[in-house]
XYZ file of N, CA and C in Angstrom:
696
model
N -192.349 28.386 119.655
C -191.375 29.420 119.859
C -191.998 30.605 120.547
N -191.328 31.183 121.530
C -191.840 32.359 122.222
C -191.360 33.644 121.603
N -192.183 34.669 121.637
C -191.850 36.004 121.080
C -192.124 37.051 122.165
N -191.086 37.747 122.501
C -191.213 38.898 123.465
C -191.579 40.140 122.725
N -192.765 40.695 123.038
C -193.304 41.860 122.286
C -193.157 43.117 123.145
N -192.663 44.154 122.524
C -192.534 45.493 123.160
C -193.299 46.469 122.310
N -194.190 47.295 122.950
C -194.939 48.307 122.274
C -194.708 49.624 122.970
N -194.424 50.703 122.232
C -194.207 51.985 122.760
C -195.202 52.971 122.136
N -196.441 53.078 122.676
C -197.408 54.000 122.079
C -196.932 55.422 122.106
N -197.302 56.190 121.075
C -196.934 57.610 120.996
C -197.969 58.517 121.598
N -199.171 57.910 121.919
C -200.206 58.744 122.488
C -199.936 59.125 123.937
N -200.128 60.384 124.306
C -199.975 60.765 125.696
C -201.324 60.693 126.448
N -202.403 60.237 125.772
C -203.680 60.359 126.425
C -204.204 58.997 126.890
N -203.293 57.994 126.911
C -203.657 56.684 127.376
C -203.983 56.721 128.884
N -204.928 55.965 129.334
C -205.305 55.947 130.775
C -204.050 55.470 131.546
N -203.791 56.139 132.644
C -202.644 55.813 133.560
C -202.900 54.447 134.228
N -201.793 53.754 134.420
C -201.849 52.470 135.160
C -202.815 51.412 134.571
N -202.988 51.522 133.262
C -203.876 50.555 132.569
C -203.012 49.782 131.540
N -203.115 48.463 131.576
C -202.472 47.681 130.589
C -203.204 47.701 129.237
N -202.452 47.373 128.166
C -203.088 47.301 126.893
C -203.400 45.846 126.497
N -204.306 45.680 125.580
C -204.570 44.356 125.000
C -203.899 44.266 123.660
N -203.022 43.221 123.502
C -202.328 43.025 122.249
C -203.056 41.937 121.456
N -202.885 42.048 120.141
C -203.458 41.018 119.215
C -202.446 40.663 118.184
N -202.398 39.371 117.855
C -201.747 38.950 116.620
C -202.770 38.969 115.493
N -202.499 39.576 114.480
C -203.440 39.644 113.315
C -202.740 39.150 112.056
N -203.470 38.574 111.133
C -202.868 38.169 109.873
C -202.785 39.327 108.981
N -202.191 39.085 107.761
C -201.954 40.251 106.827
C -203.214 40.799 106.266
N -204.387 40.065 106.464
C -205.690 40.592 105.999
C -206.377 41.395 107.102
N -205.777 41.460 108.298
C -206.335 42.189 109.423
C -207.220 41.363 110.345
N -207.287 40.050 110.150
C -208.109 39.202 111.011
C -207.343 38.884 112.288
N -208.051 38.961 113.412
C -207.417 38.642 114.687
C -207.222 37.154 114.854
N -205.928 36.838 115.266
C -205.594 35.457 115.451
C -205.671 35.014 116.918
N -205.129 35.883 117.785
C -205.244 35.665 119.260
C -204.882 36.948 120.002
N -205.272 36.968 121.240
C -205.008 38.176 122.056
C -204.022 37.841 123.207
N -203.412 38.826 123.742
C -202.492 38.688 124.875
C -202.402 40.010 125.592
N -201.952 39.972 126.817
C -201.899 41.186 127.641
C -200.552 41.862 127.463
N -200.557 43.146 127.342
C -199.328 43.996 127.316
C -199.306 44.803 128.621
N -198.343 44.486 129.452
C -198.226 45.140 130.772
C -197.330 46.355 130.699
N -197.794 47.425 131.383
C -197.039 48.672 131.366
C -195.766 48.511 132.208
N -194.608 49.103 131.698
C -193.405 49.089 132.429
C -193.459 50.000 133.606
N -192.412 49.902 134.473
C -192.371 50.729 135.673
C -191.312 51.780 135.594
N -191.472 52.871 136.363
C -190.508 53.921 136.495
C -190.075 54.463 135.134
N -188.777 54.289 134.818
C -188.290 54.882 133.526
C -188.895 54.226 132.327
N -189.511 53.047 132.510
C -190.027 52.324 131.345
C -191.582 52.347 131.271
N -192.162 53.344 131.940
C -193.609 53.387 132.020
C -194.287 53.799 130.688
N -193.460 54.122 129.729
C -194.007 54.484 128.381
C -193.984 53.268 127.497
N -193.499 52.104 127.958
C -193.425 50.861 127.189
C -194.334 49.834 127.783
N -194.809 48.956 126.932
C -195.632 47.849 127.315
C -195.082 46.523 126.790
N -195.130 45.486 127.641
C -194.438 44.229 127.322
C -195.391 43.071 127.382
N -195.217 42.094 126.509
C -195.961 40.890 126.529
C -195.256 39.714 125.876
N -195.699 38.513 126.207
C -195.069 37.320 125.707
C -196.100 36.457 124.996
N -195.797 35.961 123.801
C -196.765 35.194 123.055
C -196.056 33.957 122.526
N -196.809 32.898 122.275
C -196.292 31.703 121.636
C -196.640 31.819 120.186
N -195.552 31.766 119.333
C -195.755 31.950 117.915
C -196.184 30.656 117.233
N -197.335 30.655 116.562
C -197.806 29.526 115.841
C -198.203 29.802 114.417
N -197.855 30.983 113.913
C -198.262 31.422 112.636
C -197.092 31.778 111.735
N -197.274 31.613 110.439
C -196.196 31.851 109.477
C -195.934 33.375 109.270
N -196.960 34.130 109.390
C -196.847 35.623 109.181
C -197.926 36.352 110.011
N -197.560 37.435 110.611
C -198.520 38.170 111.360
C -198.043 39.586 111.674
N -198.944 40.399 112.188
C -198.622 41.745 112.648
C -199.082 41.872 114.052
N -198.606 42.959 114.769
C -198.968 43.243 116.150
C -199.943 44.421 116.143
N -201.092 44.196 116.810
C -202.026 45.290 117.014
C -202.269 45.448 118.512
N -202.383 46.696 118.956
C -202.709 46.899 120.374
C -203.985 47.841 120.529
N -204.660 47.630 121.608
C -205.886 48.391 121.890
C -205.828 48.914 123.305
N -206.092 50.218 123.435
C -206.124 50.815 124.769
C -207.204 51.860 124.850
N -207.207 52.645 125.914
C -208.302 53.640 126.139
C -207.734 54.940 126.584
N -208.299 56.018 125.990
C -207.862 57.337 126.398
C -208.465 57.796 127.695
N -208.016 58.912 128.243
C -208.567 59.372 129.514
C -210.010 59.580 129.497
N -210.646 59.926 128.358
C -212.058 60.112 128.282
C -212.808 58.901 127.847
N -212.134 57.732 127.842
C -212.842 56.504 127.552
C -212.876 56.087 126.107
N -212.216 56.891 125.234
C -212.253 56.543 123.783
C -211.289 55.396 123.510
N -211.650 54.562 122.562
C -210.810 53.415 122.222
C -209.718 53.804 121.255
N -208.495 53.405 121.547
C -207.327 53.702 120.701
C -206.818 52.362 120.183
N -206.781 52.242 118.850
C -206.344 51.013 118.216
C -205.242 51.328 117.209
N -204.134 50.625 117.338
C -202.965 50.843 116.440
C -202.412 49.502 115.934
N -201.940 49.487 114.723
C -201.335 48.333 114.146
C -199.909 48.662 113.728
N -198.949 47.853 114.244
C -197.544 48.055 113.886
C -197.379 47.598 112.424
N -196.728 48.386 111.584
C -196.741 48.139 110.128
C -195.897 46.872 109.710
N -194.892 46.468 110.461
C -194.058 45.389 110.000
C -194.742 44.054 110.140
N -194.557 43.246 109.087
C -195.057 41.855 109.058
C -193.942 40.956 109.623
N -194.296 40.175 110.657
C -193.317 39.299 111.312
C -193.437 37.913 110.729
N -192.345 37.384 110.218
C -192.318 36.029 109.695
C -191.269 35.227 110.505
N -191.713 34.508 111.534
C -190.810 33.816 112.434
C -189.844 32.862 111.703
N -188.607 32.870 112.138
C -187.619 31.989 111.552
C -186.611 31.668 112.663
N -186.345 30.425 112.815
C -185.405 30.015 113.847
C -184.081 29.671 113.305
N -182.981 30.192 113.943
C -181.665 29.717 113.644
C -180.812 29.963 114.952
N -179.697 29.307 115.041
C -178.967 29.291 116.265
C -177.447 29.343 116.010
N -176.745 30.099 116.888
C -175.299 30.167 116.781
C -174.692 29.361 117.921
N -173.728 28.533 117.571
C -173.065 27.749 118.589
C -171.549 27.946 118.421
N -170.807 28.035 119.490
C -169.348 28.208 119.408
C -168.629 26.846 119.558
N -167.710 26.605 118.683
C -166.832 25.452 118.755
C -165.364 25.936 118.601
N -164.573 25.773 119.624
C -163.229 26.381 119.642
C -162.184 25.306 119.356
N -161.279 25.642 118.406
C -160.189 24.735 118.125
C -159.275 24.534 119.325
N -158.794 23.327 119.509
C -157.856 22.931 120.553
C -158.419 23.246 121.986
N -159.741 23.367 122.094
C -160.366 23.565 123.357
C -159.729 24.727 124.183
N -159.322 25.773 123.451
C -158.646 26.879 124.080
C -159.129 28.204 123.561
N -159.238 29.156 124.478
C -159.572 30.539 124.097
C -158.413 31.466 124.465
N -157.197 30.965 124.193
C -155.974 31.682 124.573
C -155.244 32.166 123.292
N -154.816 33.411 123.322
C -154.022 33.960 122.202
C -152.562 34.172 122.642
N -151.652 33.870 121.761
C -150.210 34.160 121.980
C -149.848 35.386 121.140
N -149.241 36.410 121.771
C -148.904 37.625 121.069
C -148.160 37.323 119.770
N -148.571 38.093 118.709
C -147.881 38.047 117.403
C -148.058 36.686 116.693
N -148.971 35.839 117.141
C -149.317 34.634 116.463
C -150.831 34.539 116.163
N -151.148 34.108 114.986
C -152.554 34.035 114.584
C -153.206 32.797 115.145
N -154.316 32.997 115.826
C -155.074 31.889 116.361
C -156.439 31.829 115.715
N -156.895 30.659 115.235
C -158.145 30.486 114.600
C -159.174 29.923 115.545
N -160.342 30.542 115.516
C -161.469 30.051 116.347
C -162.665 29.777 115.422
N -163.274 28.687 115.636
C -164.425 28.296 114.754
C -165.723 28.502 115.500
N -166.646 29.231 114.817
C -168.012 29.356 115.288
C -168.907 28.672 114.317
N -169.788 27.815 114.839
C -170.693 27.057 113.960
C -172.051 27.750 113.939
N -172.537 28.040 112.746
C -173.848 28.642 112.528
C -174.776 27.492 112.113
N -175.790 27.232 112.953
C -176.767 26.207 112.649
C -178.114 26.852 112.287
N -178.713 26.354 111.213
C -179.963 26.915 110.772
C -181.090 25.912 111.148
N -181.912 26.250 112.088
C -183.026 25.402 112.466
C -184.326 25.809 111.819
N -184.223 26.641 110.756
C -185.430 27.118 110.095
C -186.036 26.026 109.198
N -187.166 26.417 108.632
C -187.957 25.485 107.824
C -187.548 25.485 106.325
N -186.477 26.337 106.000
C -186.055 26.396 104.597
C -184.574 26.843 104.543
N -184.029 26.794 103.379
C -182.676 27.309 103.186
C -182.680 28.842 103.350
N -181.596 29.281 104.033
C -181.534 30.737 104.314
C -180.143 31.284 104.005
N -180.037 32.569 103.688
C -178.780 33.198 103.523
C -178.531 34.183 104.694
N -177.278 34.209 105.163
C -176.958 34.980 106.330
C -175.790 35.921 106.029
N -175.817 37.111 106.627
C -174.678 38.029 106.630
C -173.988 37.903 107.986
N -172.693 37.700 107.923
C -171.921 37.470 109.197
C -171.079 38.732 109.495
N -171.054 39.123 110.740
C -170.137 40.185 111.194
C -169.489 39.727 112.493
N -168.162 40.022 112.531
C -167.330 39.632 113.710
C -166.509 40.840 114.111
N -166.431 41.174 115.390
C -165.634 42.274 115.893
C -165.232 41.987 117.330
N -164.277 42.753 117.878
C -163.932 42.640 119.272
C -163.431 43.990 119.764
N -163.435 44.203 121.085
C -163.219 45.524 121.626
C -161.743 45.890 121.651
N -160.786 44.950 121.322
C -159.371 45.305 121.280
C -158.849 45.248 119.846
N -159.694 45.020 118.902
C -159.348 44.917 117.474
C -158.333 43.815 117.194
N -158.523 42.730 117.873
C -157.595 41.578 117.653
C -158.157 40.690 116.503
N -159.388 40.892 115.992
C -159.915 40.146 114.929
C -159.228 40.606 113.631
N -158.395 39.709 113.046
C -157.663 40.077 111.863
C -158.491 39.805 110.581
N -159.275 38.740 110.620
C -160.116 38.393 109.432
C -161.146 37.326 109.864
N -162.103 37.139 109.030
C -163.069 36.015 109.278
C -163.715 35.659 107.927
N -164.137 34.433 107.829
C -164.715 33.954 106.564
C -165.658 32.763 106.885
N -166.852 32.739 106.162
C -167.300 33.614 105.165
C -167.997 34.799 105.763
N -168.231 35.857 104.938
C -169.001 36.998 105.377
C -170.450 36.904 104.967
N -170.748 36.167 103.945
C -172.085 35.852 103.493
C -172.140 34.343 103.195
N -173.171 33.695 103.677
C -173.233 32.267 103.531
C -174.695 31.767 103.449
N -174.935 30.734 102.678
C -176.203 30.114 102.564
C -176.165 28.790 103.367
N -177.204 28.604 104.195
C -177.223 27.442 105.067
C -178.553 26.706 104.867
N -178.527 25.416 104.620
C -179.746 24.614 104.333
C -180.515 24.352 105.637
N -181.711 23.878 105.439
C -182.582 23.496 106.571
C -181.909 22.453 107.434
N -181.768 22.712 108.751
C -181.170 21.798 109.726
C -179.727 21.486 109.354
N -179.062 22.435 108.621
C -177.683 22.243 108.278
C -176.847 23.271 109.066
N -175.523 23.165 108.938
C -174.643 24.100 109.668
C -173.422 24.423 108.786
N -172.778 25.519 109.132
C -171.568 25.932 108.418
C -170.587 26.551 109.451
N -169.286 26.386 109.132
C -168.283 26.892 110.057
C -167.866 28.251 109.673
N -167.751 29.152 110.569
C -167.169 30.495 110.387
C -165.831 30.517 111.043
N -164.785 30.731 110.285
C -163.422 30.748 110.826
C -163.006 32.191 111.144
N -162.624 32.352 112.393
C -162.183 33.734 112.858
C -160.716 33.683 113.181
N -159.953 34.520 112.542
C -158.526 34.616 112.839
C -158.259 35.838 113.752
N -157.640 35.613 114.900
C -157.343 36.643 115.850
C -155.825 36.827 115.965
N -155.396 38.035 116.042
C -153.947 38.335 116.189
C -153.706 39.475 117.211
N -153.115 39.118 118.311
C -152.733 40.141 119.341
C -151.377 40.670 119.066
N -151.152 42.014 119.135
C -149.809 42.589 118.882
C -148.761 42.003 119.803
N -147.503 42.092 119.372
C -146.428 41.462 120.166
C -146.235 42.083 121.530
N -146.636 43.376 121.719
C -146.464 44.044 122.957
C -147.676 43.980 123.895
N -148.653 43.060 123.565
C -149.841 42.891 124.350
C -149.445 42.282 125.703
N -149.937 42.901 126.821
C -149.674 42.455 128.151
C -150.354 41.145 128.455
N -149.631 40.250 129.144
C -150.208 38.979 129.576
C -151.471 39.245 130.411
N -152.493 38.426 130.198
C -153.732 38.572 130.889
C -154.759 39.469 130.242
N -154.380 40.177 129.163
C -155.307 41.009 128.435
C -156.437 40.181 127.923
N -157.685 40.659 128.077
C -158.853 39.934 127.651
C -159.665 40.805 126.739
N -160.149 40.194 125.648
C -161.012 40.975 124.678
C -162.319 40.169 124.497
N -163.401 40.896 124.293
C -164.734 40.256 124.078
C -165.038 40.238 122.573
N -165.251 39.032 122.038
C -165.512 38.854 120.640
C -167.020 38.715 120.402
N -167.579 39.427 119.451
C -168.999 39.369 119.156
C -169.176 38.877 117.724
N -170.095 37.935 117.584
C -170.366 37.367 116.259
C -171.907 37.563 116.026
N -172.279 38.102 114.919
C -173.689 38.239 114.558
C -173.990 37.582 113.226
N -175.169 36.968 113.123
C -175.624 36.391 111.898
C -176.977 36.950 111.584
N -177.085 37.717 110.491
C -178.347 38.358 110.146
C -179.018 37.647 108.955
N -180.247 37.333 109.067
C -180.959 36.610 108.032
C -181.238 37.609 106.906
N -180.771 37.284 105.697
C -181.020 38.106 104.505
C -182.421 37.767 103.995
N -183.334 38.738 104.155
C -184.772 38.449 103.839
C -185.366 39.669 103.102
N -186.330 39.384 102.248
C -186.973 40.438 101.548
C -188.070 41.078 102.365
N -188.375 40.499 103.524
C -189.431 41.102 104.347
C -188.902 42.363 105.035
N -189.817 43.104 105.613
C -189.447 44.410 106.193
C -188.702 44.244 107.488
N -188.755 43.071 108.125
C -188.120 42.900 109.416
C -186.898 42.070 109.322
N -185.794 42.557 109.882
C -184.528 41.798 109.888
C -184.455 40.883 111.065
N -183.950 39.643 110.879
C -183.747 38.738 111.960
C -182.209 38.579 112.179
N -181.834 38.511 113.436
C -180.368 38.404 113.708
C -180.211 37.658 115.035
N -179.154 36.935 115.141
C -178.759 36.295 116.370
C -177.346 36.637 116.704
N -176.981 36.624 117.981
C -175.707 37.150 118.382
C -174.970 36.177 119.356
N -173.677 36.122 119.300
C -172.913 35.278 120.174
C -171.698 36.089 120.665
N -171.420 36.061 121.977
C -170.267 36.729 122.525
C -169.438 35.780 123.392
N -168.137 35.891 123.298
C -167.241 35.120 124.168
C -165.894 35.883 124.313
N -165.161 35.504 125.372
C -163.935 36.212 125.675
C -162.693 35.364 125.388
N -161.683 35.964 124.926
C -160.355 35.333 124.747
C -159.328 36.156 125.512
N -158.294 35.445 126.027
C -157.238 36.070 126.845
C -155.878 35.842 126.171
N -154.943 36.726 126.453
C -153.634 36.728 125.866
C -152.616 36.252 126.925
N -151.822 35.253 126.616
C -150.709 34.822 127.423
C -149.528 34.506 126.502
N -148.389 35.017 126.800
C -147.214 34.743 125.994
C -146.676 33.316 126.275
N -145.884 32.811 125.317
C -145.276 31.488 125.501
C -144.362 31.455 126.727
N -143.587 32.557 126.899
C -142.674 32.598 128.066
C -143.396 32.530 129.412
N -144.537 33.254 129.434
C -145.318 33.272 130.678
C -145.875 31.848 130.938
N -146.363 31.190 129.933
C -146.901 29.860 130.129
C -145.801 28.850 130.511
N -144.650 28.953 129.843
C -143.570 28.019 130.093
C -143.043 28.120 131.496
N -142.843 29.369 131.990
C -142.299 29.607 133.324
C -143.235 29.009 134.389
N -144.522 29.244 134.253
C -145.449 28.711 135.217
C -145.453 27.233 135.255
N -145.463 26.578 134.064
C -145.511 25.124 133.972
C -144.195 24.504 134.558
N -143.041 25.154 134.253
C -141.787 24.596 134.772
C -141.684 24.769 136.260
N -142.211 25.831 136.844
C -142.179 26.015 138.290
C -142.973 24.966 138.988
N -144.197 24.712 138.406
C -145.021 23.685 139.045
C -144.356 22.281 138.998
N -143.763 21.990 137.805
C -143.134 20.692 137.670
C -141.937 20.563 138.596
N -141.129 21.642 138.728
C -139.957 21.544 139.587
C -140.372 21.374 141.018
N -141.394 21.992 141.487
C -141.837 21.860 142.875
C -142.281 20.419 143.153
N -142.924 19.841 142.169
C -143.399 18.443 142.356
C -142.141 17.503 142.401
N -141.238 17.752 141.578
C -140.054 16.885 141.547
C -139.210 17.024 142.853
N -139.083 18.248 143.380
C -138.358 18.493 144.617
C -139.040 17.792 145.757
N -140.350 17.911 145.860
C -141.102 17.286 146.984
C -140.913 15.717 146.893
N -140.798 15.148 145.747
C -140.671 13.693 145.662
C -139.308 13.280 146.114
N -138.265 14.075 145.935
C -136.900 13.785 146.433
C -136.864 13.857 147.979
N -137.683 14.709 148.576
C -137.648 14.897 149.969
C -138.443 13.789 150.717
N -139.206 12.947 150.020
C -139.986 11.945 150.641
C -139.310 10.598 150.357
N -138.809 9.942 151.381
C -138.156 8.621 151.211
C -139.228 7.513 151.032
N -138.865 6.515 150.220
C -139.733 5.357 150.090
C -139.940 4.726 151.466
N -141.084 3.997 151.660
C -141.424 3.503 152.966
C -140.390 2.456 153.440
N -139.934 1.538 152.600
C -138.953 0.527 152.964
C -137.610 1.134 153.307
N -137.200 2.244 152.628
C -135.991 2.877 152.951
C -136.062 3.572 154.311
N -137.254 4.150 154.633
C -137.434 4.797 155.922
C -137.278 3.777 157.059
N -137.907 2.597 156.898
C -137.806 1.514 157.932
C -136.395 1.052 158.103
N -135.615 0.990 157.048
C -134.225 0.510 157.120
C -133.377 1.538 157.915
N -133.593 2.786 157.721
C -132.867 3.802 158.420
C -133.231 3.801 159.959
N -134.495 3.535 160.267
C -134.902 3.526 161.687
C -134.280 2.311 162.366
N -134.266 1.159 161.749
C -133.640 -0.062 162.357
C -132.193 0.108 162.555
N -131.521 0.748 161.580
C -130.080 0.969 161.698
C -129.778 1.853 162.861
N -130.583 2.932 163.092
C -130.297 3.836 164.190
C -130.519 3.127 165.495
N -131.484 2.193 165.589
C -131.691 1.515 166.834
C -130.547 0.568 167.136
N -130.012 -0.146 166.139
C -128.912 -1.021 166.362
C -127.655 -0.305 166.807
N -127.488 0.918 166.302
C -126.346 1.717 166.732
C -126.463 2.105 168.178
């Protein structure tokens, strides 16, 4: 598993245009491995970024840099990181993300836990148009390599304009006694179309197809008319 590390030193005396060296250390302070922390550019030049492959159950981040006069600066971030994998996947009922005004539509989001142990999660669901009427469960325990369905009920008001779209956000936060919270997020869009709007469009398409079929004579009927006109 890859971990994207961001460090924002508070010291103003770091050497300009110099990257930092990052270290993964265990809870006893022993260095596990090193990696480079590259300085950001322009507006982000106070931040340093690095990517590491996580192979340890628990560790902290330490970085080492140098001041303008060559003095070593060493800092350890206090939080202990305990990697845990879990994943959110969306599964939509009826293969549709369409809402009908004044009718409740249920959407299912599947929370899969790919962690090494059973975990408890806090669930939060919201959208920018306040169409989310309710969701369940709000807290759930998921076993190792197991999954659970989160049911989201959405209700658009009766006066909602056809074509209105709202963005739904789902978050699952790992309930842990450690200092660091783990969370994963999922976003998707749903659109509103009234029954009348859908019916009119479908009937128009069907009518046009039917009319065009009446205007096209079968091949044998066309040949008969041509022969009759020649005989006349």
